[in-house]
Amino acid sequence: QVRFVESGGGLVQPGGSLRLSCKASGVSIAYYAMAWFRLTPGKEREEVSCISHSDGRTHYVDSVKGRFTISRDDALNTVYLQMDSLKPEDTAVYLCATDTSTSCPVEPRYWGHGTQVTVSS
C-alpha cells in the first residue's frame, strides 16, 4: 500500500522559513517524479514544485521561484520542500504526490494527507 506522510508545517511569521518532509512507504520514490501541491480554500489545487526522475530537473510555480527548494533523499525515501521568505499567500495545506511517471508535471495518483502551513503575524 502506497502511503505518504507529510510533516514540518506550522505557524510562522512572514519572512520566516519551514522545511516540509514527505516520507514514502509502499513505493520507492527513487524511480519517479515527485511533486508538492498546495490546497487553499476557494482556489484550485496548485503544483508548487516538482522534481523529475528522468533528468533530475526541478520545477517551480512562478510565485515561489527563488524562495522554495525541492529536494529528495532516495535512500530515506523522502522528499523535502525548503520554504524561505514565506508570505501570507503561502498559507495552505501542502501535500506530496506522484503519478509514478518519471517526469514533471505530476498528475497526482497517490497523495498524502498534507501538512498545514500558516504564515501570519
XYZ file of C-alpha atoms in Angstrom:
121
model
C 0.000 0.000 0.000
C 1.413 3.349 -1.064
C 1.481 5.900 1.701
C 2.919 9.405 2.035
C 3.229 11.166 5.376
C 3.936 14.884 5.332
C 5.332 16.800 8.280
C 7.019 20.075 9.127
C 4.154 22.505 8.756
C 3.162 25.055 11.348
C 2.619 28.715 12.110
C 5.369 31.072 11.009
C 5.699 34.838 10.681
C 6.099 36.472 7.280
C 9.710 36.204 6.168
C 10.223 33.015 8.115
C 11.168 29.523 6.956
C 9.849 25.991 7.187
C 11.093 22.673 5.887
C 8.468 20.157 4.877
C 9.158 16.438 4.661
C 7.274 13.719 2.829
C 8.123 10.183 3.893
C 7.005 7.471 1.479
C 6.234 3.827 2.145
C 4.970 1.074 -0.112
C 6.758 2.611 -3.072
C 10.328 3.547 -3.889
C 10.333 7.204 -4.897
C 13.747 6.756 -6.469
C 12.097 5.783 -9.746
C 9.504 8.551 -10.008
C 8.910 12.254 -10.277
C 7.636 13.729 -7.012
C 5.694 16.924 -6.511
C 4.433 19.208 -3.781
C 0.957 20.647 -4.158
C -0.945 23.105 -2.042
C -4.623 23.419 -1.354
C -6.230 26.708 -0.381
C -9.979 27.164 0.203
C -11.591 28.800 -2.801
C -8.623 28.187 -5.089
C -7.653 25.435 -7.476
C -5.085 22.863 -6.481
C -1.641 24.191 -7.344
C 1.521 22.266 -8.109
C 4.120 24.256 -6.208
C 7.179 22.274 -7.174
C 8.211 19.075 -8.873
C 11.430 17.099 -9.096
C 11.902 14.835 -12.059
C 13.456 11.410 -12.057
C 14.176 11.266 -15.778
C 16.539 14.281 -15.854
C 16.808 15.390 -12.235
C 15.409 18.813 -13.018
C 13.349 20.834 -10.592
C 10.330 22.934 -11.453
C 8.587 25.702 -9.536
C 5.468 27.768 -9.914
C 6.436 31.391 -10.561
C 5.135 32.613 -7.209
C 7.688 30.548 -5.251
C 10.740 30.707 -7.521
C 13.796 31.819 -5.598
C 12.103 31.115 -2.251
C 11.311 27.373 -2.252
C 13.659 24.469 -2.910
C 12.601 20.881 -3.556
C 14.979 18.021 -2.915
C 14.897 14.278 -2.461
C 16.791 11.667 -0.497
C 16.079 8.418 -2.261
C 17.918 6.401 0.384
C 15.478 7.716 3.004
C 12.563 7.548 0.577
C 11.797 11.167 1.456
C 11.111 14.379 -0.445
C 11.632 17.808 1.094
C 10.412 21.314 0.455
C 12.515 24.094 1.954
C 10.390 27.226 2.132
C 12.099 30.554 2.810
C 10.876 34.153 2.817
C 7.372 32.922 3.452
C 4.435 35.172 2.659
C 0.839 35.145 3.929
C -0.302 33.974 0.500
C 1.734 30.778 1.003
C -0.767 29.723 3.657
C -2.228 26.370 2.564
C -2.275 22.646 3.163
C 0.789 21.193 1.470
C 0.732 17.640 0.138
C 3.196 15.482 -1.726
C 2.150 13.316 -4.615
C 3.278 11.182 -7.506
C 1.704 9.597 -10.548
C 4.523 7.055 -10.887
C 5.801 8.688 -14.052
C 9.391 9.843 -14.336
C 8.885 13.431 -15.453
C 7.143 16.614 -14.368
C 4.441 17.826 -14.093
C 2.702 15.269 -11.929
C -0.950 14.339 -12.269
C -1.495 13.023 -8.759
C -2.315 9.381 -8.367
C -1.029 8.896 -4.817
C -1.399 11.617 -2.170
C -0.526 12.230 1.412
C -2.905 13.822 3.934
C -0.955 17.030 3.978
C 0.539 19.411 6.496
C -0.868 22.860 7.294
C 1.337 25.896 6.719
C 0.085 29.196 8.132
C 2.018 32.402 7.532
C 0.762 35.171 9.762
C 1.993 37.842 12.124
